[in-house]
Structures are given as structure tokens and as C-alpha cells.
GROMACS .gro file of C-alpha atoms in nm:
model
  226
    1PRO     CA    1   2.619  -3.348   5.124
    2VAL     CA    2   2.857  -3.058   5.240
    3ARG     CA    3   3.248  -3.140   5.240
    4PRO     CA    4   3.531  -2.981   5.395
    5ALA     CA    5   3.804  -2.900   5.124
    6PRO     CA    6   4.047  -3.168   5.093
    7HIS     CA    7   4.319  -3.185   5.310
    8GLU     CA    8   4.688  -3.165   5.098
    9PRO     CA    9   4.950  -3.328   5.308
   10GLY     CA   10   5.234  -3.052   5.424
   11ARG     CA   11   5.015  -2.748   5.238
   12GLY     CA   12   4.839  -2.714   5.585
   13GLY     CA   13   4.497  -2.554   5.533
   14PRO     CA   14   4.224  -2.416   5.779
   15LEU     CA   15   4.097  -2.769   5.893
   16ASN     CA   16   4.436  -2.884   5.960
   17ALA     CA   17   4.568  -2.582   6.120
   18ALA     CA   18   4.255  -2.582   6.370
   19LEU     CA   19   4.302  -2.961   6.462
   20ALA     CA   20   4.656  -2.896   6.523
   21THR     CA   21   4.587  -2.628   6.775
   22ARG     CA   22   4.269  -2.787   6.926
   23ARG     CA   23   4.228  -2.921   7.288
   24LEU     CA   24   4.068  -3.204   7.406
   25GLY     CA   25   3.702  -3.145   7.493
   26ARG     CA   26   3.483  -3.367   7.732
   27GLU     CA   27   3.370  -3.582   7.432
   28ASP     CA   28   3.719  -3.654   7.317
   29ILE     CA   29   3.812  -3.756   7.683
   30VAL     CA   30   3.509  -3.985   7.711
   31VAL     CA   31   3.678  -4.165   7.369
   32VAL     CA   32   4.010  -4.148   7.513
   33ALA     CA   33   3.874  -4.318   7.870
   34ALA     CA   34   3.661  -4.611   7.699
   35THR     CA   35   3.916  -4.665   7.438
   36THR     CA   36   4.178  -4.733   7.738
   37LEU     CA   37   3.966  -4.910   7.948
   38ALA     CA   38   3.853  -5.131   7.695
   39ALA     CA   39   4.239  -5.198   7.567
   40GLY     CA   40   4.348  -5.222   7.926
   41LEU     CA   41   4.094  -5.490   8.021
   42ALA     CA   42   4.143  -5.680   7.700
   43TRP     CA   43   4.555  -5.669   7.750
   44THR     CA   44   4.517  -5.751   8.150
   45TRP     CA   45   4.308  -6.054   8.031
   46LEU     CA   46   4.585  -6.156   7.777
   47ALA     CA   47   4.878  -6.098   8.041
   48GLY     CA   48   4.683  -6.311   8.299
   49GLY     CA   49   4.732  -6.620   8.032
   50GLY     CA   50   4.406  -6.562   7.800
   51GLY     CA   51   4.344  -6.839   7.590
   52LEU     CA   52   4.143  -7.149   7.574
   53ALA     CA   53   4.039  -7.319   7.909
   54MET     CA   54   4.123  -7.679   7.914
   55ALA     CA   55   3.778  -7.799   7.862
   56ALA     CA   56   3.788  -7.598   7.523
   57MET     CA   57   4.100  -7.740   7.421
   58MET     CA   58   3.994  -8.098   7.478
   59ALA     CA   59   3.659  -8.049   7.265
   60SER     CA   60   3.618  -8.126   6.922
   61PRO     CA   61   3.805  -7.812   6.702
   62TRP     CA   62   3.447  -7.776   6.506
   63SER     CA   63   3.239  -7.787   6.809
   64PRO     CA   64   3.053  -7.459   6.980
   65THR     CA   65   3.268  -7.557   7.303
   66TYR     CA   66   3.585  -7.474   7.093
   67LEU     CA   67   3.477  -7.192   6.840
   68VAL     CA   68   3.319  -6.974   7.108
   69PRO     CA   69   3.593  -6.963   7.335
   70ALA     CA   70   3.836  -6.938   7.017
   71PHE     CA   71   3.632  -6.632   6.868
   72THR     CA   72   3.644  -6.488   7.210
   73MET     CA   73   3.988  -6.514   7.243
   74TRP     CA   74   4.086  -6.376   6.877
   75ALA     CA   75   3.821  -6.063   6.964
   76LEU     CA   76   3.996  -5.957   7.260
   77MET     CA   77   4.310  -5.996   7.107
   78MET     CA   78   4.199  -5.766   6.799
   79VAL     CA   79   4.030  -5.531   7.087
   80ALA     CA   80   4.395  -5.506   7.269
   81MET     CA   81   4.615  -5.450   6.953
   82MET     CA   82   4.429  -5.275   6.710
   83LEU     CA   83   4.149  -5.026   6.899
   84PRO     CA   84   4.423  -4.817   7.047
   85SER     CA   85   4.554  -4.777   6.695
   86ALA     CA   86   4.269  -4.636   6.570
   87LEU     CA   87   4.232  -4.367   6.831
   88ARG     CA   88   4.369  -4.092   6.639
   89MET     CA   89   4.118  -4.139   6.359
   90ILE     CA   90   3.825  -4.199   6.601
   91LEU     CA   91   3.935  -3.853   6.781
   92LEU     CA   92   3.942  -3.646   6.435
   93HIS     CA   93   3.594  -3.786   6.328
   94ALA     CA   94   3.453  -3.541   6.531
   95PRO     CA   95   3.592  -3.239   6.418
   96VAL     CA   96   3.521  -3.341   6.051
   97ALA     CA   97   3.207  -3.403   6.067
   98ARG     CA   98   3.150  -3.051   6.218
   99GLN     CA   99   3.322  -2.927   5.921
  100GLY     CA  100   3.126  -3.109   5.727
  101GLY     CA  101   2.767  -3.028   5.859
  102GLY     CA  102   2.747  -3.362   5.995
  103ALA     CA  103   2.426  -3.360   6.247
  104THR     CA  104   2.525  -3.688   6.344
  105LEU     CA  105   2.757  -3.611   6.658
  106PRO     CA  106   2.811  -3.793   6.861
  107ALA     CA  107   2.613  -4.104   6.770
  108GLY     CA  108   2.813  -4.080   6.399
  109THR     CA  109   3.138  -4.128   6.538
  110ALA     CA  110   3.040  -4.409   6.776
  111VAL     CA  111   2.883  -4.549   6.469
  112PHE     CA  112   3.219  -4.508   6.309
  113ALA     CA  113   3.420  -4.676   6.600
  114LEU     CA  114   3.165  -4.933   6.609
  115ALA     CA  115   3.187  -5.035   6.273
  116TYR     CA  116   3.566  -5.033   6.287
  117VAL     CA  117   3.555  -5.302   6.586
  118LEU     CA  118   3.260  -5.492   6.425
  119LEU     CA  119   3.509  -5.592   6.125
  120TRP     CA  120   3.809  -5.661   6.336
  121GLY     CA  121   3.524  -5.896   6.518
  122GLY     CA  122   3.447  -6.061   6.143
  123PHE     CA  123   3.847  -6.117   6.142
  124ALA     CA  124   3.846  -6.267   6.453
  125LEU     CA  125   3.571  -6.519   6.351
  126LEU     CA  126   3.795  -6.592   6.049
  127ALA     CA  127   4.074  -6.634   6.280
  128ALA     CA  128   3.880  -6.879   6.495
  129VAL     CA  129   3.780  -7.089   6.222
  130ALA     CA  130   4.147  -7.106   6.058
  131GLN     CA  131   4.283  -7.212   6.400
  132ALA     CA  132   4.045  -7.488   6.421
  133ALA     CA  133   4.131  -7.626   6.067
  134PRO     CA  134   4.490  -7.727   6.174
  135VAL     CA  135   4.418  -7.799   6.538
  136ALA     CA  136   4.184  -8.094   6.398
  137SER     CA  137   4.453  -8.208   6.144
  138GLY     CA  138   4.733  -8.170   6.417
  139ALA     CA  139   4.933  -7.905   6.258
  140LEU     CA  140   4.843  -7.669   6.478
  141SER     CA  141   4.944  -7.752   6.883
  142ALA     CA  142   4.601  -7.710   7.073
  143MET     CA  143   4.792  -7.605   7.365
  144GLU     CA  144   5.053  -7.366   7.237
  145LEU     CA  145   4.865  -7.267   6.905
  146ALA     CA  146   5.169  -7.258   6.734
  147VAL     CA  147   5.270  -7.442   6.420
  148GLY     CA  148   5.482  -7.746   6.483
  149ASP     CA  149   5.636  -7.800   6.140
  150ARG     CA  150   5.949  -7.544   6.059
  151LEU     CA  151   5.861  -7.547   5.705
  152LEU     CA  152   5.511  -7.457   5.753
  153ALA     CA  153   5.634  -7.191   5.997
  154ALA     CA  154   5.913  -7.080   5.771
  155GLY     CA  155   5.625  -7.084   5.462
  156LEU     CA  156   5.391  -6.816   5.704
  157LEU     CA  157   5.732  -6.577   5.796
  158MET     CA  158   5.786  -6.593   5.419
  159LEU     CA  159   5.451  -6.516   5.338
  160ALA     CA  160   5.432  -6.222   5.552
  161ALA     CA  161   5.772  -6.076   5.443
  162ILE     CA  162   5.634  -6.080   5.089
  163TYR     CA  163   5.334  -5.938   5.134
  164GLN     CA  164   5.516  -5.635   5.376
  165VAL     CA  165   5.662  -5.493   5.041
  166SER     CA  166   5.363  -5.556   4.800
  167THR     CA  167   5.180  -5.304   4.617
  168VAL     CA  168   4.852  -5.409   4.807
  169LYS     CA  169   5.002  -5.365   5.131
  170ARG     CA  170   5.134  -5.019   5.025
  171ALA     CA  171   4.794  -4.920   4.893
  172CYS     CA  172   4.644  -5.015   5.214
  173LEU     CA  173   4.896  -4.853   5.442
  174ASP     CA  174   4.887  -4.549   5.249
  175LYS     CA  175   4.528  -4.503   5.349
  176CYS     CA  176   4.629  -4.519   5.740
  177ARG     CA  177   4.891  -4.316   5.767
  178SER     CA  178   4.702  -3.994   5.725
  179PRO     CA  179   4.372  -4.010   5.924
  180LEU     CA  180   4.271  -3.689   5.862
  181GLU     CA  181   4.282  -3.696   5.452
  182PHE     CA  182   4.076  -4.026   5.482
  183LEU     CA  183   3.820  -3.892   5.663
  184VAL     CA  184   3.798  -3.555   5.467
  185ARG     CA  185   3.809  -3.711   5.163
  186GLY     CA  186   3.535  -3.986   5.269
  187PHE     CA  187   3.315  -3.802   5.497
  188ALA     CA  188   2.937  -3.757   5.406
  189PRO     CA  189   2.667  -3.669   5.695
  190GLY     CA  190   2.446  -3.942   5.839
  191TRP     CA  191   2.507  -4.244   6.011
  192ARG     CA  192   2.535  -4.459   5.714
  193ALA     CA  193   2.807  -4.249   5.599
  194SER     CA  194   2.996  -4.306   5.906
  195LEU     CA  195   2.907  -4.696   5.910
  196ARG     CA  196   3.043  -4.731   5.555
  197LEU     CA  197   3.378  -4.508   5.649
  198GLY     CA  198   3.407  -4.708   5.942
  199LEU     CA  199   3.370  -5.005   5.768
  200ALA     CA  200   3.644  -4.868   5.491
  201HIS     CA  201   3.884  -4.796   5.779
  202GLY     CA  202   3.887  -5.159   5.917
  203VAL     CA  203   3.917  -5.301   5.566
  204PHE     CA  204   4.220  -5.089   5.492
  205CYS     CA  205   4.362  -5.182   5.844
  206ILE     CA  206   4.324  -5.557   5.813
  207GLY     CA  207   4.500  -5.520   5.473
  208CYS     CA  208   4.780  -5.385   5.657
  209CYS     CA  209   4.784  -5.590   5.949
  210TRP     CA  210   4.618  -5.982   5.818
  211ALA     CA  211   4.988  -6.118   5.728
  212LEU     CA  212   5.142  -6.012   6.060
  213MET     CA  213   4.831  -6.141   6.240
  214ALA     CA  214   4.906  -6.487   6.074
  215LEU     CA  215   5.240  -6.516   6.261
  216LEU     CA  216   5.071  -6.554   6.588
  217PHE     CA  217   5.039  -6.915   6.461
  218VAL     CA  218   5.407  -6.907   6.436
  219GLY     CA  219   5.493  -6.763   6.764
  220GLY     CA  220   5.190  -6.875   6.928
  221GLY     CA  221   4.851  -6.731   6.987
  222VAL     CA  222   4.879  -6.744   7.350
  223ASN     CA  223   5.232  -6.591   7.360
  224LEU     CA  224   5.212  -6.233   7.495
  225ALA     CA  225   5.542  -6.163   7.413
  226TRP     CA  226   5.508  -6.239   7.040
   0.00000   0.00000   0.00000
């Protein structure tokens, strides 16, 4: 596959210079508008008290009546919080694809973004299951989705704090801090390559954020300020 020259941060380069001066095109505006709409609707739902309906709260935590709404709640939270953070990476995918001879535009960029969202959807599914288990045992409040045991809450805070300074967190963060370098080094023509790249970005993004997401069980999963 034809690849663009690797980008070295701080040293510029033709691709970097071109991207720095480019204006948003029609496709970019559509991406920004779609992302803003999706995230805006998700935040509106959360601001409106988005959580589990009373019928779901009263159901068995392992029943579809509980798990489906729980998954939907977590999936919408992921859209609200994580999709805007990926916007820069999504916008950079198209020009990198053009430079690399990608004949996959705009489908390749759409596949890249969809793969990222689907991976966070998988995380939402795991979060729903992780929520059901402590609700069933009584360790997690069914109403507020917050742990009632102070020692358990302190343990989650300590886990997140330790992970924040771990080598795994640093390695994942390094991959997310330079979107252009990540795309240039990993790009290859074809929708399958875009799928792999979107999944890889999702993995590193989850690697950065999963411990912070676990703190929702400390502040409360339906606590908008938290």
C-alpha cells in the first residue's frame, strides 16, 4: 500500500503543513454537524435525568428488562462523552486517506468512525453487566447507581489514581495525543484497514479512560455533574 511519509512531531512536513492551513470542506462540515447532533442529543437525554426507568429498576438486574435499558444508558453516555473527543481524529482521517492513495473516501472515514463507536458500544455492554452484578448483591444503589460502601468507593478512587500514573495508561495516552501521527503510521487503503484503525483507536481510547469511567459508580451513574 502507498503510505504517506511518517510525521515527526515538531519537525513539520508537507502533510502536516497542508493540514495546518486547510479549511473545512463540505465533508468535514457534515462530519462536524453529525457529531454535534449525536453528542447533543445524548447530552440532552442525560440532562433530562437520563437513567433507568422505574420499571427497569424494579426488575431483576439480570433480566432483559434491566440489562437492555442499562446498556442503552451507558451507550448514550459513551456517545455524549467520547464521540466529541474523537472528532479531530475523524476529521484527519480523510486527508490522510487522500494522501495515502485511499480510494475509500468517504466510506473509509465513515467505517473508521463507526468502528470507534462500536468499540465503545462494547464497553457500554460490559459496563451494563458490571453494573448489574453489584446491584444484584446490594453493593450498588439501584436508584443512584453509586456504591454505598465507603471502603469500596475509596478502593475505586485509589485504583483510578494508581492507573493514571501507570505505564499502560501512559502508553495508551501517547497513541491518542498525536492523532496525525497515529493515522499516518497506521493508515492503509481499503475499508478493512479503516475498520482496523478505528478499532485500534477505540482500544487506546478505552485504555486511557476505563478507570475514570469506573468512577461513575462512585459519584453516581445518573449524576450529571460527576
